[in-house]
Amino acid sequence: MGNNNYKPKEFAELIGVSVKTLQRWDNDSKLKAYRTPTNRRYYTYEQYLKYIGKTNIEDKRKVVIYTRVSTSNQKDDLKNQVDFLRQYANAESIKTK
């Protein structure tokens, strides 16, 4: 599964309940599990945030891109580093100014 998905056992440990409790909550619609194409339960990071009461929290962290060169003769290298890191940030949907 992706980085933000949890197997029932992982999610149960994360929130401090048993897998049986998660199954019961899913059946009772208290905390519905998502299902894989093979009908396996999984939970998301967003469900975790909601469970702990931290929904709609805006991430206030800033991403800093740092580049450097040793000499002024390497200005082209510096520009290439900046261009590469901006492209990487763009590809990863990291907001830049």
Tab-separated table of N, CA, C and O in Angstrom:
chain	number	residue	atom	x	y	z
A	1	MET	N	0.830	-1.179	0.000
A	1	MET	CA	0.000	0.000	0.000
A	1	MET	C	0.874	1.241	0.000
A	1	MET	O	2.048	1.181	0.316
A	2	GLY	N	0.280	2.366	-0.291
A	2	GLY	CA	1.033	3.607	-0.355
A	2	GLY	C	1.501	4.076	1.018
A	2	GLY	O	1.169	3.499	2.045
A	3	ASN	N	2.264	5.133	1.029
A	3	ASN	CA	2.842	5.655	2.260
A	3	ASN	C	1.786	6.087	3.273
A	3	ASN	O	2.046	6.069	4.465
A	4	ASN	N	0.620	6.482	2.836
A	4	ASN	CA	-0.381	7.015	3.744
A	4	ASN	C	-1.477	6.015	4.068
A	4	ASN	O	-2.516	6.395	4.560
A	5	ASN	N	-1.252	4.741	3.782
A	5	ASN	CA	-2.245	3.722	4.073
A	5	ASN	C	-1.705	2.745	5.109
A	5	ASN	O	-0.513	2.480	5.166
A	6	TYR	N	-2.633	2.235	5.935
A	6	TYR	CA	-2.257	1.319	6.997
A	6	TYR	C	-3.081	0.046	6.920
A	6	TYR	O	-4.285	0.100	6.679
A	7	LYS	N	-2.446	-1.080	7.167
A	7	LYS	CA	-3.161	-2.336	7.329
A	7	LYS	C	-3.903	-2.251	8.655
A	7	LYS	O	-3.518	-1.478	9.540
A	8	PRO	N	-4.971	-3.054	8.830
A	8	PRO	CA	-5.730	-2.971	10.079
A	8	PRO	C	-4.870	-3.112	11.340
A	8	PRO	O	-5.050	-2.352	12.301
A	9	LYS	N	-3.921	-4.031	11.348
A	9	LYS	CA	-3.083	-4.223	12.536
A	9	LYS	C	-2.260	-2.963	12.822
A	9	LYS	O	-2.145	-2.523	13.968
A	10	GLU	N	-1.698	-2.366	11.771
A	10	GLU	CA	-0.902	-1.142	11.940
A	10	GLU	C	-1.768	-0.002	12.480
A	10	GLU	O	-1.364	0.724	13.382
A	11	PHE	N	-2.962	0.138	11.906
A	11	PHE	CA	-3.848	1.226	12.311
A	11	PHE	C	-4.336	1.021	13.740
A	11	PHE	O	-4.409	1.962	14.524
A	12	ALA	N	-4.655	-0.220	14.084
A	12	ALA	CA	-5.101	-0.533	15.442
A	12	ALA	C	-4.025	-0.153	16.458
A	12	ALA	O	-4.313	0.466	17.485
A	13	GLU	N	-2.785	-0.499	16.168
A	13	GLU	CA	-1.678	-0.148	17.063
A	13	GLU	C	-1.500	1.365	17.143
A	13	GLU	O	-1.248	1.914	18.212
A	14	LEU	N	-1.664	2.036	16.006
A	14	LEU	CA	-1.490	3.484	15.943
A	14	LEU	C	-2.490	4.204	16.847
A	14	LEU	O	-2.135	5.159	17.530
A	15	ILE	N	-3.735	3.737	16.869
A	15	ILE	CA	-4.761	4.431	17.651
A	15	ILE	C	-5.058	3.748	18.980
A	15	ILE	O	-5.888	4.229	19.747
A	16	GLY	N	-4.405	2.635	19.252
A	16	GLY	CA	-4.533	1.996	20.559
A	16	GLY	C	-5.791	1.183	20.782
A	16	GLY	O	-6.337	1.171	21.887
A	17	VAL	N	-6.253	0.516	19.731
A	17	VAL	CA	-7.395	-0.394	19.877
A	17	VAL	C	-7.017	-1.736	19.254
A	17	VAL	O	-5.965	-1.873	18.639
A	18	SER	N	-7.898	-2.710	19.384
A	18	SER	CA	-7.627	-4.023	18.787
A	18	SER	C	-8.152	-4.072	17.355
A	18	SER	O	-8.993	-3.263	16.949
A	19	VAL	N	-7.666	-5.035	16.614
A	19	VAL	CA	-8.150	-5.246	15.241
A	19	VAL	C	-9.633	-5.603	15.280
A	19	VAL	O	-10.410	-5.157	14.428
A	20	LYS	N	-10.037	-6.372	16.280
A	20	LYS	CA	-11.461	-6.741	16.421
A	20	LYS	C	-12.320	-5.484	16.601
A	20	LYS	O	-13.408	-5.381	16.044
A	21	THR	N	-11.815	-4.521	17.369
A	21	THR	CA	-12.550	-3.263	17.551
A	21	THR	C	-12.682	-2.533	16.227
A	21	THR	O	-13.761	-2.038	15.890
A	22	LEU	N	-11.588	-2.491	15.438
A	22	LEU	CA	-11.672	-1.852	14.118
A	22	LEU	C	-12.699	-2.547	13.236
A	22	LEU	O	-13.467	-1.883	12.528
A	23	GLN	N	-12.726	-3.876	13.281
A	23	GLN	CA	-13.701	-4.623	12.472
A	23	GLN	C	-15.127	-4.284	12.909
A	23	GLN	O	-16.006	-4.069	12.071
A	24	ARG	N	-15.335	-4.219	14.220
A	24	ARG	CA	-16.663	-3.889	14.735
A	24	ARG	C	-17.054	-2.466	14.327
A	24	ARG	O	-18.174	-2.229	13.872
A	25	TRP	N	-16.102	-1.519	14.453
A	25	TRP	CA	-16.383	-0.137	14.058
A	25	TRP	C	-16.692	-0.042	12.567
A	25	TRP	O	-17.547	0.738	12.156
A	26	ASP	N	-16.006	-0.840	11.760
A	26	ASP	CA	-16.275	-0.845	10.320
A	26	ASP	C	-17.691	-1.361	10.064
A	26	ASP	O	-18.461	-0.753	9.322
A	27	ASN	N	-18.047	-2.459	10.709
A	27	ASN	CA	-19.386	-3.035	10.535
A	27	ASN	C	-20.482	-2.111	11.044
A	27	ASN	O	-21.578	-2.072	10.485
A	28	ASP	N	-20.182	-1.353	12.112
A	28	ASP	CA	-21.161	-0.431	12.695
A	28	ASP	C	-21.126	0.956	12.051
A	28	ASP	O	-21.816	1.868	12.507
A	29	SER	N	-20.261	1.135	11.056
A	29	SER	CA	-20.069	2.414	10.360
A	29	SER	C	-19.539	3.510	11.280
A	29	SER	O	-19.685	4.692	10.984
A	30	LYS	N	-18.923	3.147	12.392
A	30	LYS	CA	-18.316	4.137	13.286
A	30	LYS	C	-17.008	4.653	12.701
A	30	LYS	O	-16.710	5.839	12.771
A	31	LEU	N	-16.222	3.757	12.105
A	31	LEU	CA	-14.983	4.120	11.415
A	31	LEU	C	-14.851	3.152	10.241
A	31	LEU	O	-14.332	2.046	10.386
A	32	LYS	N	-15.380	3.572	9.098
A	32	LYS	CA	-15.406	2.695	7.918
A	32	LYS	C	-14.015	2.514	7.349
A	32	LYS	O	-13.279	3.480	7.158
A	33	ALA	N	-13.676	1.276	7.072
A	33	ALA	CA	-12.414	0.955	6.417
A	33	ALA	C	-12.588	1.103	4.913
A	33	ALA	O	-13.683	0.923	4.386
A	34	TYR	N	-11.507	1.452	4.255
A	34	TYR	CA	-11.498	1.389	2.795
A	34	TYR	C	-11.206	-0.058	2.421
A	34	TYR	O	-10.762	-0.847	3.255
A	35	ARG	N	-11.455	-0.406	1.181
A	35	ARG	CA	-11.229	-1.781	0.737
A	35	ARG	C	-10.354	-1.789	-0.511
A	35	ARG	O	-10.505	-0.960	-1.392
A	36	THR	N	-9.446	-2.769	-0.543
A	36	THR	CA	-8.639	-2.980	-1.742
A	36	THR	C	-9.505	-3.708	-2.766
A	36	THR	O	-10.588	-4.203	-2.422
A	37	PRO	N	-9.038	-3.819	-4.006
A	37	PRO	CA	-9.811	-4.578	-4.998
A	37	PRO	C	-10.054	-6.032	-4.571
A	37	PRO	O	-11.016	-6.654	-5.008
A	38	THR	N	-9.198	-6.560	-3.685
A	38	THR	CA	-9.385	-7.938	-3.200
A	38	THR	C	-10.150	-7.961	-1.873
A	38	THR	O	-10.144	-8.959	-1.155
A	39	ASN	N	-10.811	-6.843	-1.541
A	39	ASN	CA	-11.690	-6.706	-0.379
A	39	ASN	C	-10.967	-6.713	0.971
A	39	ASN	O	-11.550	-7.012	1.991
A	40	ARG	N	-9.695	-6.378	0.967
A	40	ARG	CA	-8.945	-6.260	2.228
A	40	ARG	C	-9.160	-4.851	2.791
A	40	ARG	O	-9.169	-3.869	2.055
A	41	ARG	N	-9.303	-4.776	4.099
A	41	ARG	CA	-9.480	-3.473	4.749
A	41	ARG	C	-8.156	-2.718	4.802
A	41	ARG	O	-7.099	-3.314	4.969
A	42	TYR	N	-8.252	-1.393	4.701
A	42	TYR	CA	-7.101	-0.535	4.977
A	42	TYR	C	-7.615	0.819	5.437
A	42	TYR	O	-8.778	1.160	5.254
A	43	TYR	N	-6.731	1.547	6.090
A	43	TYR	CA	-7.066	2.855	6.641
A	43	TYR	C	-6.064	3.877	6.122
A	43	TYR	O	-4.954	3.528	5.742
A	44	THR	N	-6.465	5.141	6.143
A	44	THR	CA	-5.618	6.198	5.591
A	44	THR	C	-5.109	7.126	6.701
A	44	THR	O	-5.648	7.156	7.810
A	45	TYR	N	-4.089	7.879	6.364
A	45	TYR	CA	-3.547	8.874	7.292
A	45	TYR	C	-4.601	9.928	7.610
A	45	TYR	O	-4.689	10.400	8.742
A	46	GLU	N	-5.421	10.278	6.637
A	46	GLU	CA	-6.476	11.250	6.862
A	46	GLU	C	-7.464	10.728	7.907
A	46	GLU	O	-7.952	11.496	8.742
A	47	GLN	N	-7.749	9.413	7.880
A	47	GLN	CA	-8.629	8.835	8.903
A	47	GLN	C	-7.975	8.927	10.280
A	47	GLN	O	-8.648	9.176	11.273
A	48	TYR	N	-6.671	8.727	10.330
A	48	TYR	CA	-5.950	8.853	11.599
A	48	TYR	C	-6.077	10.271	12.136
A	48	TYR	O	-6.399	10.479	13.313
A	49	LEU	N	-5.833	11.270	11.277
A	49	LEU	CA	-5.947	12.662	11.711
A	49	LEU	C	-7.350	12.966	12.226
A	49	LEU	O	-7.518	13.623	13.250
A	50	LYS	N	-8.348	12.474	11.515
A	50	LYS	CA	-9.726	12.704	11.935
A	50	LYS	C	-9.981	12.028	13.280
A	50	LYS	O	-10.614	12.607	14.164
A	51	TYR	N	-9.477	10.814	13.459
A	51	TYR	CA	-9.679	10.073	14.701
A	51	TYR	C	-9.085	10.824	15.896
A	51	TYR	O	-9.681	10.885	16.958
A	52	ILE	N	-7.908	11.410	15.703
A	52	ILE	CA	-7.276	12.119	16.816
A	52	ILE	C	-7.735	13.579	16.906
A	52	ILE	O	-7.249	14.334	17.730
A	53	GLY	N	-8.671	13.955	16.038
A	53	GLY	CA	-9.259	15.287	16.118
A	53	GLY	C	-8.434	16.383	15.479
A	53	GLY	O	-8.549	17.535	15.853
A	54	LYS	N	-7.631	16.035	14.517
A	54	LYS	CA	-6.783	17.046	13.864
A	54	LYS	C	-7.122	17.159	12.388
A	54	LYS	O	-6.255	17.076	11.544
A	55	THR	N	-8.366	17.379	12.091
A	55	THR	CA	-8.765	17.537	10.694
A	55	THR	C	-8.580	18.981	10.269
A	55	THR	O	-8.600	19.893	11.084
A	56	ASN	N	-8.407	19.166	9.004
A	56	ASN	CA	-8.281	20.494	8.395
A	56	ASN	C	-7.161	21.340	8.994
A	56	ASN	O	-7.281	22.551	9.088
A	57	ILE	N	-6.100	20.695	9.380
A	57	ILE	CA	-4.950	21.440	9.888
A	57	ILE	C	-4.071	21.819	8.706
A	57	ILE	O	-3.686	20.973	7.910
A	58	GLU	N	-3.800	23.094	8.603
A	58	GLU	CA	-2.943	23.558	7.525
A	58	GLU	C	-1.487	23.334	7.917
A	58	GLU	O	-1.066	23.665	9.017
A	59	ASP	N	-0.746	22.740	7.023
A	59	ASP	CA	0.667	22.480	7.274
A	59	ASP	C	1.427	23.795	7.133
A	59	ASP	O	1.479	24.381	6.077
A	60	LYS	N	2.021	24.246	8.214
A	60	LYS	CA	2.702	25.534	8.208
A	60	LYS	C	4.214	25.396	8.037
A	60	LYS	O	4.939	26.366	8.156
A	61	ARG	N	4.657	24.169	7.768
A	61	ARG	CA	6.094	23.990	7.557
A	61	ARG	C	6.504	24.622	6.240
A	61	ARG	O	5.725	24.725	5.310
A	62	LYS	N	7.742	25.022	6.180
A	62	LYS	CA	8.293	25.569	4.942
A	62	LYS	C	9.373	24.636	4.438
A	62	LYS	O	10.084	24.016	5.219
A	63	VAL	N	9.479	24.550	3.133
A	63	VAL	CA	10.520	23.749	2.511
A	63	VAL	C	11.613	24.705	2.058
A	63	VAL	O	11.338	25.719	1.428
A	64	VAL	N	12.828	24.377	2.408
A	64	VAL	CA	13.961	25.208	2.028
A	64	VAL	C	14.835	24.405	1.070
A	64	VAL	O	15.158	23.251	1.334
A	65	ILE	N	15.182	25.023	-0.031
A	65	ILE	CA	16.095	24.403	-0.990
A	65	ILE	C	17.449	25.067	-0.805
A	65	ILE	O	17.562	26.292	-0.836
A	66	TYR	N	18.454	24.252	-0.590
A	66	TYR	CA	19.793	24.779	-0.327
A	66	TYR	C	20.752	24.294	-1.403
A	66	TYR	O	20.810	23.106	-1.694
A	67	THR	N	21.451	25.220	-2.009
A	67	THR	CA	22.477	24.884	-3.000
A	67	THR	C	23.720	25.691	-2.686
A	67	THR	O	23.644	26.743	-2.047
A	68	ARG	N	24.851	25.183	-3.132
A	68	ARG	CA	26.083	25.943	-2.928
A	68	ARG	C	27.152	25.444	-3.902
A	68	ARG	O	27.086	24.339	-4.404
A	69	VAL	N	28.103	26.308	-4.127
A	69	VAL	CA	29.303	25.960	-4.893
A	69	VAL	C	30.503	26.517	-4.137
A	69	VAL	O	30.362	27.361	-3.250
A	70	SER	N	31.676	26.047	-4.497
A	70	SER	CA	32.882	26.449	-3.772
A	70	SER	C	33.515	27.723	-4.304
A	70	SER	O	34.122	28.484	-3.548
A	71	THR	N	33.374	27.968	-5.590
A	71	THR	CA	34.029	29.138	-6.175
A	71	THR	C	33.071	29.879	-7.101
A	71	THR	O	32.086	29.318	-7.582
A	72	SER	N	33.398	31.127	-7.369
A	72	SER	CA	32.554	31.913	-8.270
A	72	SER	C	32.635	31.392	-9.710
A	72	SER	O	31.755	31.676	-10.518
A	73	ASN	N	33.653	30.610	-10.014
A	73	ASN	CA	33.756	30.003	-11.348
A	73	ASN	C	32.676	28.950	-11.579
A	73	ASN	O	32.477	28.507	-12.700
A	74	GLN	N	31.996	28.540	-10.535
A	74	GLN	CA	30.991	27.474	-10.645
A	74	GLN	C	29.562	28.023	-10.662
A	74	GLN	O	28.623	27.301	-10.348
A	75	LYS	N	29.397	29.276	-11.069
A	75	LYS	CA	28.063	29.879	-11.093
A	75	LYS	C	27.086	29.079	-11.948
A	75	LYS	O	25.920	28.948	-11.609
A	76	ASP	N	27.567	28.524	-13.060
A	76	ASP	CA	26.698	27.704	-13.910
A	76	ASP	C	26.248	26.451	-13.163
A	76	ASP	O	25.103	26.018	-13.286
A	77	ASP	N	27.159	25.873	-12.383
A	77	ASP	CA	26.792	24.702	-11.584
A	77	ASP	C	25.714	25.055	-10.565
A	77	ASP	O	24.784	24.285	-10.325
A	78	LEU	N	25.827	26.226	-9.974
A	78	LEU	CA	24.838	26.679	-8.999
A	78	LEU	C	23.472	26.821	-9.661
A	78	LEU	O	22.461	26.358	-9.123
A	79	LYS	N	23.452	27.433	-10.825
A	79	LYS	CA	22.184	27.583	-11.556
A	79	LYS	C	21.597	26.218	-11.878
A	79	LYS	O	20.395	26.002	-11.722
A	80	ASN	N	22.420	25.264	-12.284
A	80	ASN	CA	21.941	23.916	-12.588
A	80	ASN	C	21.363	23.233	-11.346
A	80	ASN	O	20.351	22.534	-11.421
A	81	GLN	N	22.011	23.431	-10.204
A	81	GLN	CA	21.503	22.851	-8.956
A	81	GLN	C	20.123	23.410	-8.616
A	81	GLN	O	19.203	22.666	-8.268
A	82	VAL	N	20.001	24.735	-8.722
A	82	VAL	CA	18.724	25.379	-8.420
A	82	VAL	C	17.645	24.875	-9.377
A	82	VAL	O	16.535	24.517	-8.953
A	83	ASP	N	17.954	24.819	-10.661
A	83	ASP	CA	16.986	24.336	-11.653
A	83	ASP	C	16.562	22.904	-11.351
A	83	ASP	O	15.378	22.564	-11.399
A	84	PHE	N	17.540	22.051	-11.024
A	84	PHE	CA	17.235	20.657	-10.726
A	84	PHE	C	16.322	20.543	-9.508
A	84	PHE	O	15.316	19.832	-9.527
A	85	LEU	N	16.636	21.274	-8.436
A	85	LEU	CA	15.823	21.185	-7.222
A	85	LEU	C	14.422	21.760	-7.423
A	85	LEU	O	13.455	21.250	-6.873
A	86	ARG	N	14.305	22.797	-8.233
A	86	ARG	CA	12.966	23.335	-8.532
A	86	ARG	C	12.147	22.317	-9.322
A	86	ARG	O	10.956	22.139	-9.076
A	87	GLN	N	12.788	21.655	-10.291
A	87	GLN	CA	12.082	20.623	-11.065
A	87	GLN	C	11.650	19.474	-10.157
A	87	GLN	O	10.535	18.964	-10.268
A	88	TYR	N	12.543	19.083	-9.248
A	88	TYR	CA	12.207	18.013	-8.311
A	88	TYR	C	11.017	18.420	-7.439
A	88	TYR	O	10.059	17.661	-7.280
A	89	ALA	N	11.057	19.624	-6.891
A	89	ALA	CA	9.971	20.106	-6.041
A	89	ALA	C	8.659	20.132	-6.818
A	89	ALA	O	7.606	19.740	-6.305
A	90	ASN	N	8.731	20.587	-8.045
A	90	ASN	CA	7.546	20.621	-8.908
A	90	ASN	C	6.990	19.215	-9.131
A	90	ASN	O	5.786	18.987	-9.030
A	91	ALA	N	7.871	18.272	-9.438
A	91	ALA	CA	7.448	16.891	-9.706
A	91	ALA	C	6.822	16.250	-8.467
A	91	ALA	O	5.920	15.416	-8.579
A	92	GLU	N	7.270	16.661	-7.277
A	92	GLU	CA	6.758	16.103	-6.024
A	92	GLU	C	5.625	16.949	-5.429
A	92	GLU	O	5.214	16.718	-4.306
A	93	SER	N	5.157	17.935	-6.183
A	93	SER	CA	4.090	18.829	-5.739
A	93	SER	C	4.451	19.589	-4.464
A	93	SER	O	3.604	19.810	-3.598
A	94	ILE	N	5.695	19.969	-4.347
A	94	ILE	CA	6.159	20.767	-3.229
A	94	ILE	C	6.053	22.230	-3.647
A	94	ILE	O	6.617	22.620	-4.662
A	95	LYS	N	5.338	23.023	-2.861
A	95	LYS	CA	5.134	24.426	-3.216
A	95	LYS	C	6.440	25.206	-3.035
A	95	LYS	O	7.127	25.073	-2.039
A	96	THR	N	6.730	26.040	-4.035
A	96	THR	CA	7.905	26.906	-3.974
A	96	THR	C	7.476	28.312	-4.324
A	96	THR	O	6.420	28.527	-4.929
A	97	LYS	N	8.308	29.257	-3.973
A	97	LYS	CA	8.028	30.659	-4.315
A	97	LYS	C	8.985	31.123	-5.356
A	97	LYS	O	10.045	30.666	-5.530
